[in-house]
XYZ file of C-alpha atoms in Angstrom:
555
model
C -38.994 262.616 130.589
C -40.877 259.338 130.140
C -38.510 257.236 127.999
C -41.019 254.374 127.860
C -43.378 256.682 126.010
C -40.508 257.900 123.812
C -39.474 254.343 122.969
C -42.915 253.502 121.718
C -42.429 256.252 119.123
C -38.962 255.226 117.975
C -38.788 253.990 114.350
C -39.651 250.301 114.231
C -41.659 250.211 117.452
C -44.910 251.106 115.770
C -44.278 248.657 112.946
C -43.599 245.910 115.516
C -46.778 246.749 117.363
C -48.775 246.748 114.142
C -47.410 243.310 113.288
C -48.665 242.101 116.621
C -52.023 243.762 116.112
C -51.856 245.529 119.485
C -51.418 248.910 121.037
C -47.725 249.463 121.738
C -48.568 250.954 125.139
C -50.402 247.795 126.405
C -48.411 245.028 128.074
C -48.738 241.341 127.153
C -50.423 240.578 130.504
C -53.046 243.251 129.892
C -53.659 241.912 126.412
C -53.984 238.328 127.583
C -52.166 236.861 124.628
C -52.805 233.189 124.013
C -50.564 230.160 123.607
C -47.574 229.807 121.311
C -48.644 229.095 117.690
C -45.671 226.798 117.148
C -46.840 224.599 120.001
C -50.091 224.125 118.160
C -48.277 223.402 114.877
C -49.378 226.721 113.380
C -47.268 228.975 111.260
C -47.945 232.155 113.167
C -49.155 233.864 110.003
C -52.730 234.549 109.121
C -54.377 234.133 105.762
C -54.035 236.943 103.263
C -56.232 239.818 104.319
C -56.558 238.450 107.879
C -54.811 239.911 110.943
C -51.602 238.094 111.947
C -51.589 235.556 114.746
C -50.490 236.905 118.134
C -46.849 236.484 119.157
C -45.988 234.021 121.903
C -45.917 235.139 125.529
C -42.192 234.499 125.974
C -41.165 237.028 123.242
C -40.537 240.364 125.004
C -41.565 243.601 123.329
C -39.382 246.654 122.980
C -41.272 248.540 125.643
C -40.377 245.774 128.083
C -36.734 246.896 127.979
C -35.299 249.835 129.841
C -34.505 252.300 127.089
C -32.488 254.550 129.413
C -30.301 251.621 130.417
C -29.804 250.567 126.792
C -28.891 254.056 125.591
C -26.635 254.592 128.577
C -24.581 251.490 127.849
C -24.182 252.088 124.111
C -20.522 252.670 123.120
C -21.715 255.175 120.550
C -22.553 258.727 121.516
C -26.309 259.321 121.854
C -28.163 262.580 122.337
C -31.911 263.257 122.244
C -33.089 266.714 121.216
C -36.621 268.055 120.942
C -38.351 271.010 119.423
C -37.406 273.383 116.614
C -34.583 274.814 118.750
C -33.178 271.293 119.256
C -33.063 271.459 123.026
C -31.213 268.636 124.754
C -33.415 266.065 126.482
C -30.798 263.413 127.193
C -27.185 262.446 126.541
C -25.756 259.014 127.373
C -22.622 258.254 129.363
C -20.431 257.891 126.242
C -21.503 261.350 125.057
C -20.872 262.898 128.488
C -17.433 261.257 128.629
C -16.477 262.612 125.204
C -17.892 266.131 125.408
C -19.070 266.664 128.977
C -22.463 266.665 130.607
C -25.243 268.610 128.892
C -28.061 269.991 131.003
C -31.590 269.116 129.822
C -33.287 271.974 128.024
C -30.022 273.430 126.689
C -30.285 274.505 123.014
C -27.847 272.695 120.762
C -26.821 275.941 119.053
C -25.402 277.440 122.223
C -24.810 274.544 124.562
C -23.343 271.852 122.293
C -20.401 273.371 120.421
C -19.295 269.901 119.336
C -22.475 269.415 117.280
C -22.014 272.845 115.745
C -18.404 271.991 114.893
C -19.572 268.778 113.263
C -21.943 270.862 111.130
C -25.070 269.054 112.316
C -27.467 271.975 112.873
C -28.550 272.264 109.194
C -28.811 268.475 109.033
C -31.003 268.355 112.164
C -33.258 271.044 110.708
C -33.577 269.019 107.506
C -34.409 265.810 109.382
C -36.995 267.598 111.546
C -38.708 269.055 108.485
C -38.587 265.968 106.249
C -39.047 263.259 108.865
C -36.351 261.200 107.115
C -33.084 260.021 108.712
C -29.770 261.373 107.444
C -26.176 260.194 107.905
C -22.881 262.051 107.467
C -19.581 260.186 107.439
C -16.278 260.934 109.109
C -16.907 264.466 110.337
C -13.962 265.783 112.342
C -14.125 267.751 115.576
C -11.538 268.575 118.216
C -12.243 265.296 119.976
C -11.871 263.037 116.929
C -13.800 261.873 113.876
C -17.398 260.665 113.961
C -19.954 259.171 111.620
C -23.270 260.692 112.717
C -26.844 259.533 112.081
C -29.822 261.763 112.881
C -33.166 259.960 113.319
C -36.562 261.671 113.618
C -38.590 260.621 116.691
C -42.005 261.538 117.979
C -42.136 263.562 121.163
C -44.876 263.605 123.793
C -47.195 266.572 124.036
C -46.432 269.741 122.112
C -42.641 269.350 122.054
C -42.648 269.738 118.278
C -40.833 266.558 117.287
C -37.405 265.313 118.195
C -34.060 264.116 116.843
C -32.012 261.182 118.064
C -28.339 261.836 117.303
C -26.083 258.796 117.234
C -22.347 259.349 116.664
C -19.921 256.468 116.126
C -16.267 257.201 116.857
C -14.283 256.472 113.672
C -11.147 258.373 114.680
C -8.880 255.343 114.199
C -10.305 254.653 110.751
C -10.084 258.321 109.767
C -6.480 258.568 110.973
C -5.580 255.408 109.053
C -7.248 256.808 105.939
C -5.399 260.105 106.367
C -2.088 258.268 106.735
C -2.874 256.353 103.557
C -3.734 259.574 101.713
C -0.547 261.204 102.989
C 1.478 258.236 101.775
C -0.212 258.419 98.375
C 0.514 262.158 98.214
C 4.180 261.553 98.989
C 4.412 258.869 96.298
C 2.699 261.147 93.807
C 4.929 264.087 94.701
C 7.948 261.840 94.223
C 6.696 260.767 90.795
C 5.881 264.350 89.782
C 9.302 265.545 90.951
C 10.957 262.744 88.983
C 8.829 263.531 85.954
C 9.650 267.241 86.011
C 13.350 266.610 86.630
C 13.483 264.395 83.537
C 11.863 267.064 81.360
C 14.061 269.871 79.987
C 14.468 272.535 82.657
C 14.902 275.187 79.977
C 14.024 274.787 76.317
C 16.672 275.426 73.712
C 15.696 278.451 71.643
C 16.527 278.084 67.933
C 17.440 281.119 65.848
C 14.564 280.737 63.412
C 11.783 279.502 65.698
C 10.073 280.645 68.857
C 9.229 277.721 71.133
C 7.292 277.178 74.372
C 6.055 274.076 76.171
C 3.760 273.247 79.073
C 3.477 270.128 81.201
C 0.636 269.641 83.680
C 0.338 266.433 85.729
C -3.070 264.886 86.330
C -5.192 265.850 89.347
C -4.570 264.587 92.859
C -6.606 261.436 92.201
C -4.554 260.520 89.113
C -1.057 259.035 89.211
C 1.560 260.904 87.207
C 2.119 259.614 83.701
C 4.959 259.535 81.181
C 4.314 262.587 78.979
C 7.470 264.305 77.721
C 8.811 266.763 75.156
C 12.127 268.195 74.008
C 13.693 270.734 71.657
C 17.133 269.877 70.206
C 19.242 272.184 68.043
C 20.977 270.086 65.390
C 23.307 272.667 63.861
C 23.205 274.494 60.533
C 19.989 276.173 61.751
C 18.054 272.906 61.916
C 15.940 272.017 64.961
C 14.475 268.724 66.175
C 11.196 268.747 68.102
C 9.896 265.696 69.915
C 6.892 264.853 72.060
C 5.839 261.483 73.433
C 3.675 259.629 75.926
C 4.594 256.467 77.817
C 1.480 254.428 78.573
C 0.972 253.702 82.254
C 1.274 255.580 85.513
C 3.655 256.326 88.319
C 7.388 256.259 88.785
C 7.827 253.360 86.366
C 6.315 255.278 83.440
C 8.361 258.371 84.341
C 11.563 256.307 84.457
C 10.910 254.814 81.016
C 10.147 258.289 79.725
C 13.481 259.573 81.003
C 15.388 256.811 79.254
C 13.578 257.415 75.957
C 14.167 261.156 76.130
C 17.889 260.624 76.754
C 18.038 258.192 73.839
C 16.294 260.666 71.529
C 18.877 263.337 72.307
C 21.682 260.878 71.569
C 20.131 259.718 68.294
C 19.397 263.323 67.291
C 23.115 264.107 67.420
C 23.562 261.594 64.621
C 21.419 263.946 62.502
C 19.398 261.052 61.099
C 16.084 261.398 59.241
C 13.040 261.291 61.577
C 11.953 257.786 60.583
C 15.415 256.370 61.300
C 15.387 257.951 64.773
C 12.030 256.294 65.498
C 13.332 253.001 64.158
C 16.164 253.102 66.697
C 13.781 254.150 69.470
C 11.437 251.273 68.642
C 14.126 248.692 69.336
C 15.311 250.494 72.452
C 11.787 250.746 73.913
C 11.365 246.975 73.693
C 14.705 246.477 75.463
C 13.920 248.952 78.254
C 10.576 247.394 79.178
C 8.655 245.145 76.820
C 5.429 245.743 78.790
C 5.558 249.513 78.285
C 4.178 251.043 75.107
C 5.024 254.613 74.109
C 3.861 256.953 71.362
C 6.139 259.602 69.888
C 6.457 262.239 67.174
C 9.921 263.324 66.027
C 10.067 266.318 63.676
C 12.907 268.329 62.137
C 12.646 271.923 60.927
C 15.095 273.206 58.308
C 14.813 276.984 57.756
C 16.061 276.595 54.189
C 13.140 274.338 53.305
C 10.313 275.928 55.334
C 8.831 272.534 56.238
C 8.515 270.163 59.156
C 9.756 266.686 58.245
C 8.339 264.260 60.789
C 7.738 260.626 61.679
C 5.045 259.398 64.058
C 4.878 256.239 66.159
C 1.213 255.951 67.093
C 0.980 259.585 68.158
C -1.683 262.203 67.481
C -1.243 264.399 64.369
C 0.695 267.663 64.352
C -1.522 270.716 63.822
C -0.300 273.789 61.888
C -2.085 277.152 61.953
C -1.348 279.432 59.018
C -1.140 283.195 59.382
C -4.731 283.595 58.156
C -6.101 281.250 60.847
C -6.464 278.148 58.665
C -5.552 274.973 60.561
C -4.006 272.009 58.766
C -3.507 268.505 60.123
C -0.438 266.368 59.384
C -2.038 263.083 58.442
C 0.090 260.196 57.200
C 2.382 258.435 57.728
C 1.760 257.122 61.253
C 3.223 253.831 62.424
C 2.453 251.743 65.516
C 3.662 252.799 68.982
C 7.259 252.291 70.056
C 8.104 248.892 71.454
C 5.860 246.884 69.132
C 8.667 246.030 66.671
C 8.454 244.717 63.114
C 7.452 248.005 61.483
C 9.431 250.171 59.079
C 8.673 253.795 59.862
C 8.569 256.423 57.134
C 8.810 260.211 57.165
C 6.264 262.757 56.017
C 6.306 266.546 55.829
C 4.038 269.529 56.336
C 4.675 273.131 55.291
C 5.641 275.614 58.010
C 5.808 278.988 56.225
C 6.618 282.279 57.973
C 3.791 283.382 60.246
C 2.606 279.831 60.972
C 2.293 278.014 64.305
C 2.654 274.265 64.890
C 1.314 272.389 67.926
C 2.511 269.002 69.191
C 0.538 267.531 72.116
C -0.291 264.376 74.073
C -3.657 262.654 74.305
C -4.435 264.149 77.733
C -5.234 267.429 75.984
C -7.933 266.030 73.669
C -9.092 262.701 75.114
C -12.315 262.711 77.161
C -14.472 259.946 78.561
C -17.545 259.096 76.500
C -16.170 261.160 73.609
C -14.371 260.047 70.479
C -10.788 261.310 70.372
C -11.345 262.709 66.851
C -13.886 265.079 68.391
C -11.228 266.215 70.847
C -8.742 266.864 68.024
C -11.440 268.808 66.158
C -12.028 270.906 69.292
C -8.294 271.589 69.462
C -8.300 272.688 65.811
C -11.096 275.177 66.529
C -9.255 276.481 69.593
C -5.987 276.797 67.645
C -7.613 278.718 64.790
C -8.311 281.613 67.164
C -5.195 281.330 69.346
C -2.773 284.159 68.672
C 0.126 285.634 70.597
C 3.451 284.257 71.762
C 3.992 280.475 71.991
C 3.476 280.515 75.771
C 0.247 282.479 75.382
C -0.955 279.948 72.795
C -0.127 277.098 75.217
C -2.172 278.683 77.977
C -5.105 279.466 75.695
C -5.260 275.925 74.369
C -5.302 274.496 77.900
C -8.142 276.830 78.892
C -10.113 276.197 75.711
C -9.904 272.433 76.154
C -10.965 272.661 79.815
C -7.698 271.461 81.341
C -7.587 272.400 85.033
C -5.546 271.362 88.065
C -8.052 268.534 88.621
C -7.732 267.151 85.086
C -7.691 263.344 85.128
C -4.692 262.886 82.800
C -1.256 264.327 82.207
C -0.989 266.963 79.488
C 2.073 268.055 77.508
C 1.901 270.742 74.820
C 4.739 271.995 72.603
C 4.119 275.116 70.489
C 6.537 276.441 67.866
C 6.174 279.504 65.691
C 7.978 280.425 62.508
C 7.713 284.214 62.761
C 7.326 286.386 59.713
C 10.041 289.031 60.052
C 9.808 292.527 58.645
C 11.728 295.750 59.076
C 14.963 295.816 61.106
C 14.335 292.289 62.419
C 14.350 290.911 58.872
C 17.761 292.506 58.240
C 19.300 290.067 60.736
C 18.328 287.016 58.628
C 19.797 286.472 55.167
C 20.382 283.572 52.789
C 22.712 283.217 49.809
C 23.449 280.135 47.667
C 25.785 279.242 44.782
C 25.749 276.139 42.585
C 29.308 274.836 42.269
C 29.764 274.152 38.554
C 32.933 273.489 36.594
C 36.274 272.084 37.669
C 39.281 273.847 39.136
C 37.602 277.271 38.882
C 34.820 276.243 41.304
C 36.934 276.880 44.408
C 38.047 280.442 43.441
C 34.458 281.281 42.470
C 33.206 279.993 45.849
C 35.784 282.087 47.753
C 34.920 285.205 45.767
C 31.196 284.610 46.296
C 31.639 284.122 50.051
C 33.817 287.211 50.363
C 31.292 289.373 48.551
C 28.303 288.064 50.502
C 29.982 288.391 53.893
C 31.100 291.922 53.052
C 27.547 292.864 52.074
C 26.348 291.525 55.425
C 28.790 293.930 57.101
C 30.666 291.351 59.126
C 33.938 292.370 60.809
C 37.056 291.732 58.760
C 38.273 288.953 61.056
C 34.970 287.052 60.868
C 34.808 287.601 57.101
C 38.289 286.127 56.657
C 37.409 283.108 58.812
C 34.215 282.604 56.802
C 36.102 282.665 53.505
C 38.700 280.218 54.843
C 35.972 277.826 56.040
C 34.221 278.105 52.662
C 37.456 277.282 50.867
C 38.087 274.171 52.986
C 34.513 272.865 52.721
C 34.390 273.372 48.959
C 37.832 271.788 48.474
C 36.717 268.775 50.514
C 33.581 268.432 48.390
C 35.456 268.791 45.127
C 37.969 266.143 46.145
C 35.700 263.563 47.773
C 32.179 264.399 46.564
C 30.204 264.152 43.356
C 27.864 266.607 41.604
C 25.524 268.299 42.146
C 27.377 270.569 44.569
C 25.997 273.665 46.248
C 27.322 276.295 48.645
C 24.852 277.941 51.033
C 25.546 280.854 53.399
C 23.048 281.794 56.083
C 23.076 284.565 58.617
C 20.803 284.680 61.699
C 20.716 287.109 64.587
C 23.233 284.932 66.461
C 25.427 283.021 64.018
C 26.883 282.580 60.544
C 26.255 279.171 58.939
C 28.245 277.827 55.977
C 27.077 274.594 54.344
C 28.204 272.626 51.283
C 26.149 269.763 49.823
C 27.138 267.193 47.185
C 25.906 263.893 45.772
C 28.234 261.508 47.637
C 26.926 259.990 50.901
C 30.345 259.278 52.447
C 30.538 261.370 55.633
C 33.887 262.994 56.437
C 35.441 262.598 59.858
C 38.121 264.464 61.667
C 41.471 262.638 61.858
C 45.037 263.384 62.818
C 47.096 264.128 59.705
C 50.756 263.088 59.707
C 53.497 265.475 58.662
C 54.017 263.779 55.314
C 50.277 263.592 54.477
C 49.150 265.843 51.642
C 45.460 265.736 52.676
C 43.295 265.214 55.747
C 43.730 268.650 57.351
C 40.592 270.385 56.040
C 38.137 269.144 58.664
C 40.690 269.753 61.434
C 41.047 273.349 60.253
C 37.241 273.746 60.213
C 36.927 272.293 63.734
C 39.631 274.672 64.979
C 38.310 277.957 63.607
C 34.524 277.383 63.795
C 32.238 277.304 66.835
C 30.885 273.923 65.716
C 30.718 271.726 62.674
C 28.914 268.600 61.524
C 27.689 266.525 58.636
C 24.611 264.548 57.694
C 23.180 262.521 54.868
C 20.546 264.266 52.772
C 17.309 262.730 51.435
C 17.760 261.008 48.104
C 21.472 260.405 48.650
C 24.339 262.772 49.183
C 25.540 264.667 52.213
C 25.805 268.116 53.745
C 28.866 269.367 55.642
C 28.455 272.557 57.649
C 30.106 274.816 60.194
C 28.933 277.721 62.371
C 30.489 280.930 63.672
C 29.012 282.806 66.631
C 28.434 286.478 65.845
C 30.140 289.024 68.117
C 27.879 290.583 70.742
């Protein structure tokens, strides 16, 4: 193989020769080039349209160098192949050291497994056809990682064209990059594990609602965020639902999320209105980390009212799908995100009748680049209008409809709750009865008689019926002594518990205390706490209070 002839056909050689206005195969002595233009004070450049001045004699041309020696000393791996079968013409010392000697004339497909492993055969075919160089980066083979460039070269005679393969060993860089990726994966897995551990491991299931939730972290290229949700049973059949999003990424956002979720559960036990819970959270968020901003929706469902009462701190609106497929959006009021301070939150409400489905979600579900977020919410409304089935099925369908996959670039949290419409035997497990407490001393006997009749009609065991009547008597007596009109007794039966609740117009909340032997009062709440599964009290909108207790049904 005449490498001097090959070198004259390497890219750049012909351009150099053309600049000199000579045949690349003729030596400077044969050409008889003249003196150096610089010595004559000339620029070395001809006039436009004129051939360039000859180069000086002391500037060697490429063909004056020994190409074999140059290629042999290169630290990169070099192989020359010719013809459509890519037969080996030459490999340098670095190539032979890395992969072994390759006999001239050996086809690459059978004699160079390393090039096949690097996936270069299709690339070499492409370069031979197009005549354009191609480069692939950090291809891995058993010997390491290489960045490979394939250059088309002319071949002498009828060889059919050739390819110069140059491979630079980037194993150290590739290993460093892999270590970095592994470290990032470990950090992300730590953040995801922390995030999931801070979310509820199992949702509380209220008597009157069916609930499901889904959390999906962003793809591998996205750091985990601070999306969260929770379901909290408040007692007396009421349920709090909360969803939020801490702005930012990584362990820090997940840690702030965990603190806010814990705080919400604590504030929920106070049975405060939604806007008061957000007001407390707003101050706490600023204390936890003033640089972190979080959005949140806190909603409370009361089965006696058939509505969701909610407050929003910069979060996206709740969507409700009616039984006929109509989707409604909870609009106002919406305050600024948590942690901003200086804002008085207010509560709103949206109807949640039997057969309806409500969806609470974070912005990862509807926010897309180069698209207004209102368009994303509208897409969610269209998807929700046709989403039927159990809450978990609705969650999955919404994720699919909105194009959320494992490679999604943001965290997504979705909370779906359904207020089922019950018919037949299932409806027989849910009953309500109420009595307005009018009059004076006769109100207590009337309440006991009413409770006894209702509990008997619900076919409760005698022991549970007697406990229910006793609890009704104590709650009504407490309201008559310490409350103000209007007063109302409400009995509710679910498939799992009996709920007794008395409301009046006084907002002073009772508390359990130890009554002394000589005290004539103060034992009612202690009796309730002793015989009931749980009890509690809360202030009602517009003033007044509600005191309630629950009994678990046998079986």
